[in-house]
mmCIF file of C-alpha atoms in Angstrom:
data_model
loop_
_atom_site.group_PDB
_atom_site.id
_atom_site.type_symbol
_atom_site.label_atom_id
_atom_site.label_comp_id
_atom_site.label_asym_id
_atom_site.label_seq_id
_atom_site.Cartn_x
_atom_site.Cartn_y
_atom_site.Cartn_z
ATOM 1 C CA ASP A 1 -0.705 48.034 155.383
ATOM 2 C CA THR A 2 -2.746 45.415 157.244
ATOM 3 C CA ALA A 3 -2.333 45.798 161.002
ATOM 4 C CA VAL A 4 -2.959 42.204 162.096
ATOM 5 C CA SER A 5 -2.811 39.548 159.410
ATOM 6 C CA GLN A 6 -3.512 35.844 159.522
ATOM 7 C CA THR A 7 -2.765 33.057 157.087
ATOM 8 C CA PRO A 8 -4.471 31.118 155.794
ATOM 9 C CA LYS A 9 -7.937 32.641 155.682
ATOM 10 C CA TYR A 10 -9.531 29.242 155.164
ATOM 11 C CA LEU A 11 -8.183 25.851 156.191
ATOM 12 C CA VAL A 12 -9.914 22.567 155.426
ATOM 13 C CA THR A 13 -8.298 19.394 156.687
ATOM 14 C CA GLN A 14 -8.930 15.838 157.802
ATOM 15 C CA MET A 15 -9.220 14.606 161.359
ATOM 16 C CA GLY A 16 -5.898 13.598 162.835
ATOM 17 C CA ASN A 17 -3.817 16.011 160.788
ATOM 18 C CA ASP A 18 -1.484 18.654 162.202
ATOM 19 C CA LYS A 19 -1.884 22.229 161.006
ATOM 20 C CA SER A 20 -0.617 25.717 161.756
ATOM 21 C CA ILE A 21 -2.128 29.166 161.552
ATOM 22 C CA LYS A 22 0.175 32.149 161.328
ATOM 23 C CA CYS A 23 -0.369 35.607 162.741
ATOM 24 C CA GLU A 24 1.669 38.735 162.242
ATOM 25 C CA GLN A 25 1.166 42.274 163.482
ATOM 26 C CA ASN A 26 2.964 45.393 162.293
ATOM 27 C CA LEU A 27 1.666 47.677 165.043
ATOM 28 C CA GLY A 28 4.708 47.359 167.260
ATOM 29 C CA HIS A 29 2.629 45.759 170.006
ATOM 30 C CA ASP A 30 4.170 43.595 172.694
ATOM 31 C CA THR A 31 1.112 41.473 173.455
ATOM 32 C CA MET A 32 -0.635 39.018 171.152
ATOM 33 C CA TYR A 33 -3.636 36.742 171.605
ATOM 34 C CA TRP A 34 -5.496 33.835 170.097
ATOM 35 C CA TYR A 35 -9.283 33.620 170.364
ATOM 36 C CA LYS A 36 -11.599 30.850 169.215
ATOM 37 C CA GLN A 37 -15.076 31.575 167.845
ATOM 38 C CA ASP A 38 -17.276 28.498 167.717
ATOM 39 C CA SER A 39 -20.181 27.724 165.431
ATOM 40 C CA LYS A 40 -22.550 29.643 167.705
ATOM 41 C CA LYS A 41 -20.361 32.743 167.395
ATOM 42 C CA PHE A 42 -19.157 32.456 170.984
ATOM 43 C CA LEU A 43 -15.688 33.987 171.402
ATOM 44 C CA LYS A 44 -13.230 32.828 174.000
ATOM 45 C CA ILE A 45 -9.596 33.618 174.624
ATOM 46 C CA MET A 46 -7.148 30.749 174.282
ATOM 47 C CA PHE A 47 -3.701 32.241 174.800
ATOM 48 C CA SER A 48 -1.903 35.504 175.335
ATOM 49 C CA TYR A 49 1.780 36.246 174.907
ATOM 50 C CA ASN A 50 3.637 39.325 176.068
ATOM 51 C CA ASN A 51 6.975 39.884 174.374
ATOM 52 C CA LYS A 52 7.221 36.183 173.505
ATOM 53 C CA GLU A 53 6.305 35.051 177.015
ATOM 54 C CA LEU A 54 3.087 33.136 177.709
ATOM 55 C CA ILE A 55 0.892 35.076 180.130
ATOM 56 C CA ILE A 56 -2.595 33.642 179.620
ATOM 57 C CA ASN A 57 -3.276 29.992 178.951
ATOM 58 C CA GLU A 58 -6.912 29.086 179.229
ATOM 59 C CA THR A 59 -8.185 25.556 179.527
ATOM 60 C CA VAL A 60 -7.116 24.512 176.075
ATOM 61 C CA PRO A 61 -6.136 20.954 175.076
ATOM 62 C CA ASN A 62 -2.387 20.533 174.885
ATOM 63 C CA ARG A 63 -2.850 19.638 171.218
ATOM 64 C CA PHE A 64 -2.857 23.413 170.787
ATOM 65 C CA SER A 65 0.559 24.984 171.074
ATOM 66 C CA PRO A 66 1.239 28.653 170.446
ATOM 67 C CA LYS A 67 4.678 29.671 169.315
ATOM 68 C CA SER A 68 6.048 33.181 169.280
ATOM 69 C CA PRO A 69 9.337 33.460 167.357
ATOM 70 C CA ASP A 70 9.393 37.202 167.956
ATOM 71 C CA LYS A 71 6.979 39.724 169.391
ATOM 72 C CA ALA A 72 5.462 40.478 165.979
ATOM 73 C CA HIS A 73 4.404 36.864 165.384
ATOM 74 C CA LEU A 74 2.232 34.407 167.263
ATOM 75 C CA ASN A 75 1.555 31.160 165.448
ATOM 76 C CA LEU A 76 -0.897 28.494 166.502
ATOM 77 C CA HIS A 77 -0.039 24.839 165.974
ATOM 78 C CA ILE A 78 -2.739 22.230 166.334
ATOM 79 C CA ASN A 79 -1.898 18.545 166.488
ATOM 80 C CA SER A 80 -4.216 15.604 165.914
ATOM 81 C CA LEU A 81 -7.103 17.755 164.753
ATOM 82 C CA GLU A 82 -10.593 16.805 165.922
ATOM 83 C CA LEU A 83 -14.041 17.655 164.564
ATOM 84 C CA GLY A 84 -14.638 19.940 167.536
ATOM 85 C CA ASP A 85 -11.687 22.099 166.541
ATOM 86 C CA SER A 86 -13.700 23.456 163.630
ATOM 87 C CA ALA A 87 -14.100 27.150 164.349
ATOM 88 C CA VAL A 88 -12.889 30.579 163.390
ATOM 89 C CA TYR A 89 -9.622 31.481 165.071
ATOM 90 C CA PHE A 90 -8.805 35.141 165.625
ATOM 91 C CA CYS A 91 -5.451 36.613 166.389
ATOM 92 C CA ALA A 92 -5.239 39.973 168.155
ATOM 93 C CA SER A 93 -2.571 42.294 169.480
ATOM 94 C CA SER A 94 -2.266 45.188 171.907
ATOM 95 C CA GLN A 95 0.182 47.035 174.026
ATOM 96 C CA PRO A 96 0.481 45.303 177.401
ATOM 97 C CA SER A 97 -1.728 46.476 180.240
ATOM 98 C CA LEU A 98 0.350 46.727 183.369
ATOM 99 C CA ALA A 99 -1.326 46.613 186.762
ATOM 100 C CA GLY A 100 -3.197 49.833 187.353
ATOM 101 C CA ALA A 101 -2.630 51.070 183.815
ATOM 102 C CA THR A 102 -5.242 52.061 181.312
ATOM 103 C CA TYR A 103 -6.591 49.328 179.093
ATOM 104 C CA ASN A 104 -4.953 49.087 175.695
ATOM 105 C CA GLU A 105 -7.227 48.273 172.781
ATOM 106 C CA GLN A 106 -6.922 44.880 171.172
ATOM 107 C CA PHE A 107 -6.762 44.886 167.383
ATOM 108 C CA PHE A 108 -8.123 41.786 165.720
ATOM 109 C CA GLY A 109 -7.068 39.998 162.588
ATOM 110 C CA PRO A 110 -9.578 38.881 159.925
ATOM 111 C CA GLY A 111 -9.805 35.342 161.258
ATOM 112 C CA THR A 112 -8.987 31.859 159.967
ATOM 113 C CA ARG A 113 -11.894 29.526 159.370
ATOM 114 C CA LEU A 114 -10.780 26.001 160.191
ATOM 115 C CA THR A 115 -12.931 23.112 159.033
ATOM 116 C CA VAL A 116 -12.063 19.617 160.173
ATOM 117 C CA LEU A 117 -13.692 16.816 158.149
ATOM 118 C CA ALA B 1 -16.678 34.060 187.621
ATOM 119 C CA GLN B 2 -16.955 37.203 185.604
ATOM 120 C CA SER B 3 -19.546 37.047 182.859
ATOM 121 C CA VAL B 4 -21.338 39.044 180.239
ATOM 122 C CA THR B 5 -24.961 38.489 179.257
ATOM 123 C CA GLN B 6 -26.412 39.824 176.046
ATOM 124 C CA LEU B 7 -30.188 39.701 176.031
ATOM 125 C CA GLY B 8 -31.503 38.679 172.655
ATOM 126 C CA SER B 9 -29.406 36.704 170.219
ATOM 127 C CA HIS B 10 -31.256 38.332 167.324
ATOM 128 C CA VAL B 11 -32.614 41.853 167.056
ATOM 129 C CA SER B 12 -34.444 43.153 164.017
ATOM 130 C CA VAL B 13 -35.221 46.811 163.385
ATOM 131 C CA SER B 14 -36.452 48.920 160.522
ATOM 132 C CA GLU B 15 -34.115 51.329 158.800
ATOM 133 C CA GLY B 16 -34.285 54.629 160.659
ATOM 134 C CA ALA B 17 -35.513 53.050 163.897
ATOM 135 C CA LEU B 18 -33.770 53.088 167.258
ATOM 136 C CA VAL B 19 -31.229 50.359 167.857
ATOM 137 C CA LEU B 20 -30.959 48.996 171.415
ATOM 138 C CA LEU B 21 -28.689 46.072 172.162
ATOM 139 C CA ARG B 22 -28.609 44.972 175.770
ATOM 140 C CA CYS B 23 -25.601 43.934 177.822
ATOM 141 C CA ASN B 24 -25.329 43.126 181.503
ATOM 142 C CA TYR B 25 -22.143 42.188 183.281
ATOM 143 C CA SER B 26 -21.152 40.648 186.565
ATOM 144 C CA SER B 27 -18.055 42.015 188.192
ATOM 145 C CA SER B 28 -17.058 42.602 191.772
ATOM 146 C CA VAL B 29 -14.981 45.641 190.859
ATOM 147 C CA PRO B 30 -15.540 48.349 188.272
ATOM 148 C CA PRO B 31 -14.652 46.699 184.998
ATOM 149 C CA TYR B 32 -13.652 47.890 181.596
ATOM 150 C CA LEU B 33 -16.512 47.374 179.133
ATOM 151 C CA PHE B 34 -16.542 47.207 175.357
ATOM 152 C CA TRP B 35 -18.713 46.779 172.353
ATOM 153 C CA TYR B 36 -17.248 45.147 169.265
ATOM 154 C CA VAL B 37 -18.868 44.731 165.854
ATOM 155 C CA GLN B 38 -18.241 41.878 163.450
ATOM 156 C CA TYR B 39 -19.360 42.274 159.863
ATOM 157 C CA PRO B 40 -19.874 39.091 157.846
ATOM 158 C CA ASN B 41 -16.665 37.171 157.296
ATOM 159 C CA GLN B 42 -14.579 39.832 158.960
ATOM 160 C CA GLY B 43 -12.696 40.304 162.196
ATOM 161 C CA LEU B 44 -13.840 42.317 165.183
ATOM 162 C CA GLN B 45 -13.779 46.079 165.262
ATOM 163 C CA LEU B 46 -13.978 48.110 168.430
ATOM 164 C CA LEU B 47 -17.101 50.311 168.498
ATOM 165 C CA LEU B 48 -16.581 51.914 171.884
ATOM 166 C CA LYS B 49 -15.199 51.329 175.351
ATOM 167 C CA TYR B 50 -15.828 52.361 178.940
ATOM 168 C CA THR B 51 -12.739 52.708 181.128
ATOM 169 C CA SER B 52 -14.109 54.608 184.148
ATOM 170 C CA ALA B 53 -14.224 58.056 182.596
ATOM 171 C CA ALA B 54 -17.577 59.426 181.394
ATOM 172 C CA THR B 55 -20.451 56.989 181.860
ATOM 173 C CA LEU B 56 -21.932 57.883 178.474
ATOM 174 C CA VAL B 57 -19.522 56.720 175.830
ATOM 175 C CA LYS B 58 -19.700 57.674 172.190
ATOM 176 C CA GLY B 59 -18.272 55.397 169.562
ATOM 177 C CA ILE B 60 -17.938 55.090 165.848
ATOM 178 C CA ASN B 61 -20.769 55.021 163.326
ATOM 179 C CA GLY B 62 -23.137 56.942 165.604
ATOM 180 C CA PHE B 63 -23.278 54.323 168.360
ATOM 181 C CA GLU B 64 -23.147 55.111 172.038
ATOM 182 C CA ALA B 65 -23.444 53.203 175.296
ATOM 183 C CA GLU B 66 -24.143 54.142 178.888
ATOM 184 C CA PHE B 67 -22.488 52.508 181.864
ATOM 185 C CA LYS B 68 -25.001 52.083 184.694
ATOM 186 C CA LYS B 69 -23.338 50.642 187.737
ATOM 187 C CA SER B 70 -26.596 50.289 189.691
ATOM 188 C CA GLU B 71 -28.015 48.126 186.914
ATOM 189 C CA THR B 72 -24.682 46.480 185.966
ATOM 190 C CA SER B 73 -25.559 47.338 182.386
ATOM 191 C CA PHE B 74 -23.821 48.717 179.335
ATOM 192 C CA HIS B 75 -26.487 48.845 176.638
ATOM 193 C CA LEU B 76 -25.603 49.928 173.111
ATOM 194 C CA THR B 77 -27.830 52.377 171.258
ATOM 195 C CA LYS B 78 -28.053 54.191 167.982
ATOM 196 C CA PRO B 79 -30.869 56.664 167.280
ATOM 197 C CA SER B 80 -31.386 55.705 163.658
ATOM 198 C CA ALA B 81 -30.446 52.362 162.145
ATOM 199 C CA HIS B 82 -28.821 52.133 158.759
ATOM 200 C CA MET B 83 -28.741 49.112 156.507
ATOM 201 C CA SER B 84 -24.959 48.998 156.901
ATOM 202 C CA ASP B 85 -25.363 48.422 160.655
ATOM 203 C CA ALA B 86 -26.427 44.836 160.046
ATOM 204 C CA ALA B 87 -23.771 42.756 161.783
ATOM 205 C CA GLU B 88 -22.978 40.740 164.891
ATOM 206 C CA TYR B 89 -22.380 42.807 168.021
ATOM 207 C CA PHE B 90 -20.408 41.602 171.006
ATOM 208 C CA CYS B 91 -20.291 43.060 174.463
ATOM 209 C CA ALA B 92 -17.107 42.289 176.362
ATOM 210 C CA VAL B 93 -15.583 42.939 179.759
ATOM 211 C CA ILE B 94 -12.146 43.032 181.256
ATOM 212 C CA PRO B 95 -12.924 42.275 184.880
ATOM 213 C CA ARG B 96 -9.944 43.975 186.442
ATOM 214 C CA ARG B 97 -7.236 46.380 185.446
ATOM 215 C CA GLY B 98 -3.870 45.132 184.366
ATOM 216 C CA TYR B 99 -5.464 41.959 183.090
ATOM 217 C CA ASN B 100 -6.001 42.212 179.379
ATOM 218 C CA LYS B 101 -8.245 39.193 178.964
ATOM 219 C CA LEU B 102 -11.485 40.023 177.169
ATOM 220 C CA ILE B 103 -14.544 38.035 178.239
ATOM 221 C CA PHE B 104 -17.191 38.155 175.544
ATOM 222 C CA GLY B 105 -20.940 37.852 175.595
ATOM 223 C CA ALA B 106 -22.656 35.458 173.230
ATOM 224 C CA GLY B 107 -23.303 38.160 170.654
ATOM 225 C CA THR B 108 -26.416 39.747 169.169
ATOM 226 C CA ARG B 109 -27.166 39.569 165.470
ATOM 227 C CA LEU B 110 -28.658 42.868 164.306
ATOM 228 C CA ALA B 111 -30.802 42.765 161.184
ATOM 229 C CA VAL B 112 -31.949 45.996 159.554
ATOM 230 C CA HIS B 113 -34.809 45.844 157.093
ATOM 231 C CA PRO B 114 -36.090 48.520 154.742
#
């Protein structure tokens, strides 16, 4: 009955490899997000999708490509992994917040710890 | 640019003591403000939020926070710390409505000792 799930929980890989992290939510939300938490615990948004459409794209290298096959899934593909990509990646979901509407809480997944060697 | 500042990356209190975690924000318009908690090796859980209703907000686990516009602050408090409160706490802001992008502070690690 997990609300937001991510796989894998841990990912260890070599520099230069391509890897994917999957995220699924069963809350019926239209909006999904990816956040990156670095080694100093700093959290920053990377992407946001609303109903499979990209709505937030922060300054993220184009080696990172989110893909949303349907509104319940938002996967993160990373090409040519670098040492600096090592971090914990969190997926989140919420109902969309339309202009002037009340904020809708974001529900976070358990995170995927990526280690690039 | 909108930002969130958490004063003190580490706070240590005794069990039963007052918990005070500080958060200041910069925003040109009234923002939405949040406190999230992250227990070791877990995701983030929403503790409480301010969305322009009452300025004193009560959350889960006995925590509360007060929005003070004049001080641009949203400090988190709990009257009596419990060992289970040991975690990382993040203050976050959404700088304007209809824009669901959370901007996080750097986090404060709360340690509770017997």
